[in-house]
Short mmCIF file of N, CA and C in Angstrom, two decimals:
data_model
loop_
_atom_site.label_atom_id
_atom_site.label_comp_id
_atom_site.label_asym_id
_atom_site.label_seq_id
_atom_site.Cartn_x
_atom_site.Cartn_y
_atom_site.Cartn_z
N MET V 1 62.20 299.81 139.20
CA MET V 1 61.72 300.52 138.03
C MET V 1 61.54 299.57 136.85
N LEU V 2 62.51 298.70 136.61
CA LEU V 2 62.40 297.74 135.51
C LEU V 2 61.21 296.81 135.73
N GLY V 3 61.02 296.38 136.98
CA GLY V 3 59.88 295.53 137.30
C GLY V 3 58.56 296.21 137.01
N GLU V 4 58.45 297.49 137.34
CA GLU V 4 57.24 298.25 137.07
C GLU V 4 56.97 298.34 135.57
N MET V 5 58.05 298.57 134.81
CA MET V 5 57.91 298.67 133.36
C MET V 5 57.45 297.34 132.77
N LEU V 6 58.04 296.25 133.23
CA LEU V 6 57.67 294.93 132.74
C LEU V 6 56.21 294.62 133.10
N ASN V 7 55.79 294.97 134.30
CA ASN V 7 54.39 294.77 134.68
C ASN V 7 53.45 295.57 133.79
N LYS V 8 53.83 296.80 133.46
CA LYS V 8 52.99 297.62 132.59
C LYS V 8 52.86 297.00 131.21
N VAL V 9 53.98 296.47 130.69
CA VAL V 9 53.93 295.79 129.39
C VAL V 9 52.99 294.60 129.47
N ARG V 10 53.10 293.83 130.52
CA ARG V 10 52.26 292.63 130.66
C ARG V 10 50.78 292.99 130.84
N GLU V 11 50.51 294.12 131.47
CA GLU V 11 49.13 294.56 131.67
C GLU V 11 48.52 295.08 130.37
N THR V 12 49.32 295.76 129.55
CA THR V 12 48.77 296.43 128.36
C THR V 12 48.99 295.68 127.06
N THR V 13 49.91 294.73 127.03
CA THR V 13 50.27 293.97 125.83
C THR V 13 50.37 294.89 124.60
N PRO V 14 51.30 295.83 124.62
CA PRO V 14 51.38 296.77 123.51
C PRO V 14 51.84 296.10 122.21
N LEU V 15 51.24 296.53 121.11
CA LEU V 15 51.70 296.14 119.80
C LEU V 15 52.90 297.02 119.47
N VAL V 16 54.04 296.42 119.16
CA VAL V 16 55.26 297.16 118.90
C VAL V 16 55.70 296.91 117.46
N HIS V 17 55.83 297.99 116.71
CA HIS V 17 56.31 297.94 115.33
C HIS V 17 57.83 297.84 115.36
N ASN V 18 58.36 296.85 114.66
CA ASN V 18 59.80 296.61 114.64
C ASN V 18 60.33 296.71 113.22
N ILE V 19 61.28 297.60 113.03
CA ILE V 19 62.02 297.69 111.78
C ILE V 19 63.44 297.31 112.16
N THR V 20 63.76 296.05 111.93
CA THR V 20 65.03 295.52 112.40
C THR V 20 65.71 294.75 111.29
N ASN V 21 66.99 294.55 111.45
CA ASN V 21 67.70 293.82 110.40
C ASN V 21 67.27 292.36 110.40
N TYR V 22 67.53 291.71 109.29
CA TYR V 22 66.99 290.37 109.07
C TYR V 22 67.63 289.32 109.97
N VAL V 23 68.77 289.62 110.53
CA VAL V 23 69.44 288.69 111.44
C VAL V 23 68.69 288.60 112.76
N THR V 24 68.08 289.69 113.19
CA THR V 24 67.49 289.75 114.53
C THR V 24 65.97 289.65 114.58
N VAL V 25 65.31 289.57 113.45
CA VAL V 25 63.84 289.62 113.43
C VAL V 25 63.22 288.59 114.38
N ASN V 26 63.62 287.35 114.27
CA ASN V 26 63.03 286.29 115.09
C ASN V 26 63.31 286.51 116.58
N ASP V 27 64.57 286.88 116.90
CA ASP V 27 64.92 287.10 118.31
C ASP V 27 64.12 288.26 118.90
N VAL V 28 64.03 289.36 118.15
CA VAL V 28 63.29 290.52 118.65
C VAL V 28 61.83 290.17 118.89
N ALA V 29 61.22 289.46 117.95
CA ALA V 29 59.82 289.06 118.12
C ALA V 29 59.65 288.18 119.34
N ASN V 30 60.54 287.22 119.53
CA ASN V 30 60.42 286.31 120.66
C ASN V 30 60.66 287.01 122.00
N VAL V 31 61.60 287.95 122.05
CA VAL V 31 61.83 288.70 123.30
C VAL V 31 60.59 289.52 123.65
N LEU V 32 60.01 290.19 122.65
CA LEU V 32 58.79 290.97 122.92
C LEU V 32 57.66 290.07 123.42
N LEU V 33 57.49 288.92 122.80
CA LEU V 33 56.46 287.99 123.25
C LEU V 33 56.73 287.52 124.68
N ALA V 34 57.99 287.21 124.98
CA ALA V 34 58.34 286.74 126.32
C ALA V 34 58.10 287.80 127.38
N CYS V 35 58.24 289.06 127.01
CA CYS V 35 58.02 290.16 127.96
C CYS V 35 56.55 290.53 128.10
N GLY V 36 55.71 290.00 127.22
CA GLY V 36 54.29 290.30 127.30
C GLY V 36 53.81 291.25 126.22
N GLY V 37 54.69 291.67 125.34
CA GLY V 37 54.31 292.56 124.25
C GLY V 37 53.83 291.76 123.05
N SER V 38 53.46 292.48 122.01
CA SER V 38 53.00 291.87 120.77
C SER V 38 53.77 292.49 119.61
N PRO V 39 54.63 291.72 118.95
CA PRO V 39 55.45 292.29 117.89
C PRO V 39 54.77 292.27 116.53
N ILE V 40 55.11 293.26 115.72
CA ILE V 40 54.78 293.23 114.29
C ILE V 40 56.02 293.76 113.57
N MET V 41 56.42 293.05 112.53
CA MET V 41 57.61 293.41 111.78
C MET V 41 57.17 293.96 110.43
N SER V 42 57.64 295.15 110.08
CA SER V 42 57.34 295.70 108.76
C SER V 42 58.34 296.79 108.45
N ASP V 43 59.00 296.64 107.30
CA ASP V 43 59.92 297.69 106.87
C ASP V 43 59.62 298.16 105.45
N GLU V 44 58.47 297.80 104.94
CA GLU V 44 58.07 298.21 103.60
C GLU V 44 57.64 299.68 103.64
N PRO V 45 58.27 300.56 102.82
CA PRO V 45 57.96 301.99 102.88
C PRO V 45 56.47 302.32 102.73
N GLN V 46 55.75 301.58 101.89
CA GLN V 46 54.32 301.87 101.70
C GLN V 46 53.47 301.38 102.87
N ASP V 47 54.06 300.66 103.78
CA ASP V 47 53.34 300.01 104.87
C ASP V 47 53.60 300.65 106.24
N VAL V 48 54.77 301.25 106.41
CA VAL V 48 55.23 301.59 107.76
C VAL V 48 54.37 302.64 108.47
N GLU V 49 53.84 303.62 107.78
CA GLU V 49 53.02 304.62 108.46
C GLU V 49 51.73 304.01 108.99
N ASP V 50 51.09 303.15 108.19
CA ASP V 50 49.86 302.49 108.64
C ASP V 50 50.15 301.58 109.83
N ILE V 51 51.22 300.80 109.74
CA ILE V 51 51.56 299.88 110.83
C ILE V 51 51.89 300.67 112.09
N THR V 52 52.69 301.71 111.97
CA THR V 52 53.06 302.52 113.13
C THR V 52 51.81 303.14 113.79
N SER V 53 50.83 303.49 112.97
CA SER V 53 49.61 304.13 113.49
C SER V 53 48.80 303.22 114.40
N ILE V 54 48.90 301.91 114.24
CA ILE V 54 48.11 301.00 115.07
C ILE V 54 48.91 300.46 116.26
N CYS V 55 50.14 300.91 116.40
CA CYS V 55 51.02 300.37 117.44
C CYS V 55 51.16 301.31 118.62
N GLY V 56 51.71 300.78 119.71
CA GLY V 56 51.98 301.56 120.90
C GLY V 56 53.44 301.92 121.06
N GLY V 57 54.28 301.44 120.16
CA GLY V 57 55.71 301.73 120.23
C GLY V 57 56.40 301.34 118.94
N LEU V 58 57.60 301.82 118.78
CA LEU V 58 58.39 301.55 117.57
C LEU V 58 59.81 301.23 117.97
N ASN V 59 60.37 300.16 117.41
CA ASN V 59 61.76 299.76 117.61
C ASN V 59 62.46 299.87 116.27
N ILE V 60 63.45 300.76 116.19
CA ILE V 60 64.23 300.93 114.96
C ILE V 60 65.64 300.41 115.20
N ASN V 61 66.06 299.49 114.35
CA ASN V 61 67.42 298.97 114.35
C ASN V 61 67.99 299.34 113.00
N ILE V 62 69.08 300.13 112.96
CA ILE V 62 69.52 300.64 111.67
C ILE V 62 70.25 299.62 110.81
N GLY V 63 70.14 298.34 111.15
CA GLY V 63 70.57 297.32 110.21
C GLY V 63 69.71 297.37 108.96
N THR V 64 68.52 297.94 109.05
CA THR V 64 67.62 298.17 107.93
C THR V 64 67.42 299.69 107.87
N LEU V 65 67.77 300.28 106.75
CA LEU V 65 67.89 301.74 106.72
C LEU V 65 66.65 302.51 106.22
N ASN V 66 65.51 301.87 106.06
CA ASN V 66 64.34 302.60 105.54
C ASN V 66 63.28 302.78 106.62
N MET V 67 63.57 303.66 107.60
CA MET V 67 62.69 303.77 108.76
C MET V 67 62.22 305.18 109.08
N ARG V 68 62.57 306.17 108.27
CA ARG V 68 62.24 307.56 108.59
C ARG V 68 60.74 307.83 108.68
N LEU V 69 59.97 307.30 107.73
CA LEU V 69 58.52 307.55 107.74
C LEU V 69 57.87 307.02 109.01
N ALA V 70 58.28 305.82 109.42
CA ALA V 70 57.71 305.25 110.65
C ALA V 70 58.12 306.07 111.85
N GLY V 71 59.36 306.54 111.89
CA GLY V 71 59.83 307.36 113.00
C GLY V 71 59.05 308.66 113.13
N LYS V 72 58.79 309.29 112.00
CA LYS V 72 58.02 310.54 112.02
C LYS V 72 56.59 310.30 112.47
N LYS V 73 56.00 309.20 112.01
CA LYS V 73 54.62 308.90 112.41
C LYS V 73 54.55 308.55 113.89
N ALA V 74 55.51 307.77 114.38
CA ALA V 74 55.55 307.42 115.80
C ALA V 74 55.70 308.67 116.66
N THR V 75 56.49 309.64 116.17
CA THR V 75 56.65 310.90 116.89
C THR V 75 55.32 311.63 116.97
N GLU V 76 54.60 311.71 115.84
CA GLU V 76 53.29 312.36 115.81
C GLU V 76 52.33 311.72 116.82
N LEU V 77 52.43 310.41 116.95
CA LEU V 77 51.50 309.67 117.82
C LEU V 77 51.97 309.60 119.27
N GLY V 78 53.16 310.12 119.56
CA GLY V 78 53.67 310.12 120.92
C GLY V 78 54.15 308.76 121.41
N HIS V 79 54.54 307.88 120.50
CA HIS V 79 55.01 306.55 120.88
C HIS V 79 56.42 306.59 121.46
N ALA V 80 56.72 305.61 122.27
CA ALA V 80 58.11 305.39 122.70
C ALA V 80 58.87 304.89 121.47
N ILE V 81 60.07 305.41 121.26
CA ILE V 81 60.85 305.03 120.08
C ILE V 81 62.27 304.69 120.51
N LEU V 82 62.72 303.51 120.10
CA LEU V 82 64.06 303.03 120.42
C LEU V 82 64.93 303.05 119.17
N LEU V 83 66.17 303.50 119.31
CA LEU V 83 67.14 303.47 118.22
C LEU V 83 68.25 302.49 118.58
N ASP V 84 68.52 301.57 117.68
CA ASP V 84 69.66 300.65 117.80
C ASP V 84 70.59 301.01 116.64
N PRO V 85 71.63 301.79 116.88
CA PRO V 85 72.48 302.30 115.80
C PRO V 85 73.51 301.27 115.32
N VAL V 86 73.02 300.14 114.80
CA VAL V 86 73.89 299.04 114.41
C VAL V 86 74.96 299.51 113.44
N GLY V 87 76.20 299.30 113.83
CA GLY V 87 77.33 299.61 112.96
C GLY V 87 77.68 301.08 112.85
N ALA V 88 77.08 301.95 113.69
CA ALA V 88 77.48 303.36 113.66
C ALA V 88 78.98 303.41 113.97
N GLY V 89 79.72 304.07 113.12
CA GLY V 89 81.17 304.10 113.25
C GLY V 89 81.85 303.18 112.25
N ALA V 90 81.11 302.20 111.71
CA ALA V 90 81.69 301.27 110.75
C ALA V 90 81.71 301.85 109.34
N SER V 91 80.75 302.72 109.04
CA SER V 91 80.71 303.35 107.72
C SER V 91 80.12 304.74 107.85
N ALA V 92 80.47 305.59 106.90
CA ALA V 92 79.91 306.94 106.90
C ALA V 92 78.39 306.90 106.76
N LEU V 93 77.88 306.00 105.92
CA LEU V 93 76.43 305.90 105.73
C LEU V 93 75.73 305.57 107.04
N ARG V 94 76.20 304.58 107.77
CA ARG V 94 75.55 304.20 109.03
C ARG V 94 75.68 305.29 110.09
N THR V 95 76.86 305.88 110.19
CA THR V 95 77.06 306.94 111.18
C THR V 95 76.18 308.14 110.86
N ASN V 96 76.21 308.58 109.61
CA ASN V 96 75.43 309.74 109.20
C ASN V 96 73.93 309.48 109.31
N THR V 97 73.52 308.25 109.02
CA THR V 97 72.10 307.90 109.15
C THR V 97 71.66 307.98 110.60
N ALA V 98 72.44 307.41 111.49
CA ALA V 98 72.09 307.45 112.92
C ALA V 98 72.04 308.89 113.43
N VAL V 99 73.04 309.70 113.05
CA VAL V 99 73.07 311.09 113.50
C VAL V 99 71.87 311.86 112.97
N SER V 100 71.55 311.68 111.69
CA SER V 100 70.40 312.42 111.14
C SER V 100 69.09 311.94 111.75
N LEU V 101 68.98 310.64 112.04
CA LEU V 101 67.78 310.15 112.72
C LEU V 101 67.63 310.79 114.09
N MET V 102 68.75 310.91 114.81
CA MET V 102 68.69 311.52 116.15
C MET V 102 68.30 312.99 116.06
N GLU V 103 68.61 313.65 114.95
CA GLU V 103 68.21 315.05 114.77
C GLU V 103 66.73 315.16 114.40
N GLU V 104 66.19 314.14 113.75
CA GLU V 104 64.81 314.18 113.25
C GLU V 104 63.79 313.56 114.19
N ILE V 105 64.22 312.58 114.99
CA ILE V 105 63.27 311.79 115.78
C ILE V 105 63.66 311.85 117.26
N PRO V 106 62.71 312.14 118.14
CA PRO V 106 63.01 312.20 119.58
C PRO V 106 63.01 310.80 120.20
N PHE V 107 64.11 310.10 120.09
CA PHE V 107 64.19 308.74 120.60
C PHE V 107 64.04 308.71 122.12
N SER V 108 63.29 307.73 122.60
CA SER V 108 63.13 307.52 124.03
C SER V 108 64.35 306.80 124.60
N VAL V 109 64.91 305.90 123.80
CA VAL V 109 66.04 305.08 124.22
C VAL V 109 66.98 304.90 123.04
N ILE V 110 68.27 304.99 123.30
CA ILE V 110 69.28 304.61 122.32
C ILE V 110 70.09 303.51 122.95
N ARG V 111 70.10 302.33 122.33
CA ARG V 111 70.85 301.20 122.88
C ARG V 111 71.87 300.77 121.83
N GLY V 112 73.08 300.60 122.28
CA GLY V 112 74.13 300.18 121.37
C GLY V 112 75.32 299.70 122.15
N ASN V 113 76.29 299.17 121.43
CA ASN V 113 77.51 298.78 122.13
C ASN V 113 78.34 300.04 122.41
N ILE V 114 79.38 299.89 123.19
CA ILE V 114 80.16 301.06 123.61
C ILE V 114 80.74 301.84 122.43
N SER V 115 81.15 301.15 121.38
CA SER V 115 81.74 301.83 120.23
C SER V 115 80.69 302.62 119.45
N GLU V 116 79.48 302.06 119.31
CA GLU V 116 78.42 302.78 118.62
C GLU V 116 78.01 304.03 119.40
N ILE V 117 77.86 303.89 120.72
CA ILE V 117 77.48 305.03 121.55
C ILE V 117 78.58 306.08 121.55
N LYS V 118 79.82 305.65 121.64
CA LYS V 118 80.96 306.57 121.61
C LYS V 118 80.99 307.35 120.30
N THR V 119 80.74 306.68 119.20
CA THR V 119 80.69 307.33 117.90
C THR V 119 79.62 308.41 117.88
N LEU V 120 78.44 308.08 118.38
CA LEU V 120 77.33 309.05 118.35
C LEU V 120 77.54 310.19 119.33
N ALA V 121 78.15 309.91 120.46
CA ALA V 121 78.37 310.94 121.48
C ALA V 121 79.51 311.87 121.12
N SER V 122 80.57 311.32 120.53
CA SER V 122 81.76 312.15 120.28
C SER V 122 81.93 312.54 118.82
N GLY V 123 81.16 311.92 117.93
CA GLY V 123 81.27 312.26 116.52
C GLY V 123 82.34 311.46 115.79
N SER V 124 83.05 310.61 116.49
CA SER V 124 84.04 309.76 115.82
C SER V 124 84.22 308.49 116.61
N GLY V 125 84.56 307.45 115.90
CA GLY V 125 84.79 306.16 116.53
C GLY V 125 84.79 305.09 115.47
N THR V 126 85.06 303.88 115.88
CA THR V 126 85.06 302.76 114.94
C THR V 126 84.36 301.57 115.56
N THR V 127 83.71 300.82 114.72
CA THR V 127 83.11 299.57 115.14
C THR V 127 83.47 298.51 114.12
N LYS V 128 83.29 297.30 114.48
CA LYS V 128 83.52 296.17 113.59
C LYS V 128 82.17 295.48 113.39
N GLY V 129 81.36 296.00 112.51
CA GLY V 129 80.03 295.43 112.32
C GLY V 129 79.19 295.71 113.55
N VAL V 130 78.67 294.66 114.16
CA VAL V 130 77.83 294.84 115.34
C VAL V 130 78.63 294.71 116.63
N ASP V 131 79.92 294.42 116.53
CA ASP V 131 80.75 294.25 117.71
C ASP V 131 81.45 295.55 118.08
N ALA V 132 81.69 295.75 119.36
CA ALA V 132 82.46 296.91 119.82
C ALA V 132 83.90 296.76 119.35
N ASP V 133 84.55 297.89 119.11
CA ASP V 133 85.96 297.90 118.71
C ASP V 133 86.81 297.43 119.89
N VAL V 134 87.86 296.71 119.59
CA VAL V 134 88.78 296.22 120.62
C VAL V 134 89.33 297.39 121.44
N ALA V 135 89.54 298.54 120.80
CA ALA V 135 90.07 299.72 121.49
C ALA V 135 89.11 300.24 122.57
N ASP V 136 87.84 299.86 122.48
CA ASP V 136 86.85 300.32 123.45
C ASP V 136 86.59 299.31 124.57
N ALA V 137 87.36 298.25 124.61
CA ALA V 137 87.17 297.24 125.66
C ALA V 137 87.39 297.86 127.04
N VAL V 138 86.55 297.50 127.98
CA VAL V 138 86.69 297.99 129.34
C VAL V 138 87.73 297.13 130.05
N THR V 139 88.71 297.80 130.63
CA THR V 139 89.76 297.11 131.37
C THR V 139 89.90 297.77 132.75
N GLU V 140 90.67 297.18 133.60
CA GLU V 140 90.95 297.78 134.91
C GLU V 140 91.57 299.17 134.74
N GLU V 141 92.39 299.33 133.72
CA GLU V 141 93.10 300.61 133.51
C GLU V 141 92.17 301.74 133.08
N ASN V 142 91.13 301.43 132.31
CA ASN V 142 90.26 302.51 131.81
C ASN V 142 88.87 302.49 132.43
N LEU V 143 88.67 301.70 133.45
CA LEU V 143 87.35 301.56 134.06
C LEU V 143 86.79 302.89 134.54
N ASP V 144 87.63 303.73 135.12
CA ASP V 144 87.14 305.04 135.59
C ASP V 144 86.69 305.90 134.43
#
């Protein structure tokens, strides 16, 4: 299945709008290029609807919190939309932002570390920035 998806990306070279935090911009662009996609980075509120309109997908990383307009436009256009809930569980603002985005936007994929996903799934949890909480470490004892 992953191979089929990668082949489709390479065949279509989709332009992907990325609203990501400033730490990951270069890495995200390079990964998209390596996979055969075409990245465009824009988080300017006056720009995001126009940029989203010309793209085939949207990647939202909540390290940058001004992405609602692009998410709504991507939904209207039927784009695949990814949510990276960076730091969900670390602050009320980040947790509440991720939860409200999930209520407003039909994300195709939510990718996060175990602590971020646990926070969003159960309504409570803790993270340490972008790292999973030590309490959420997978061990032989809690593997099941």
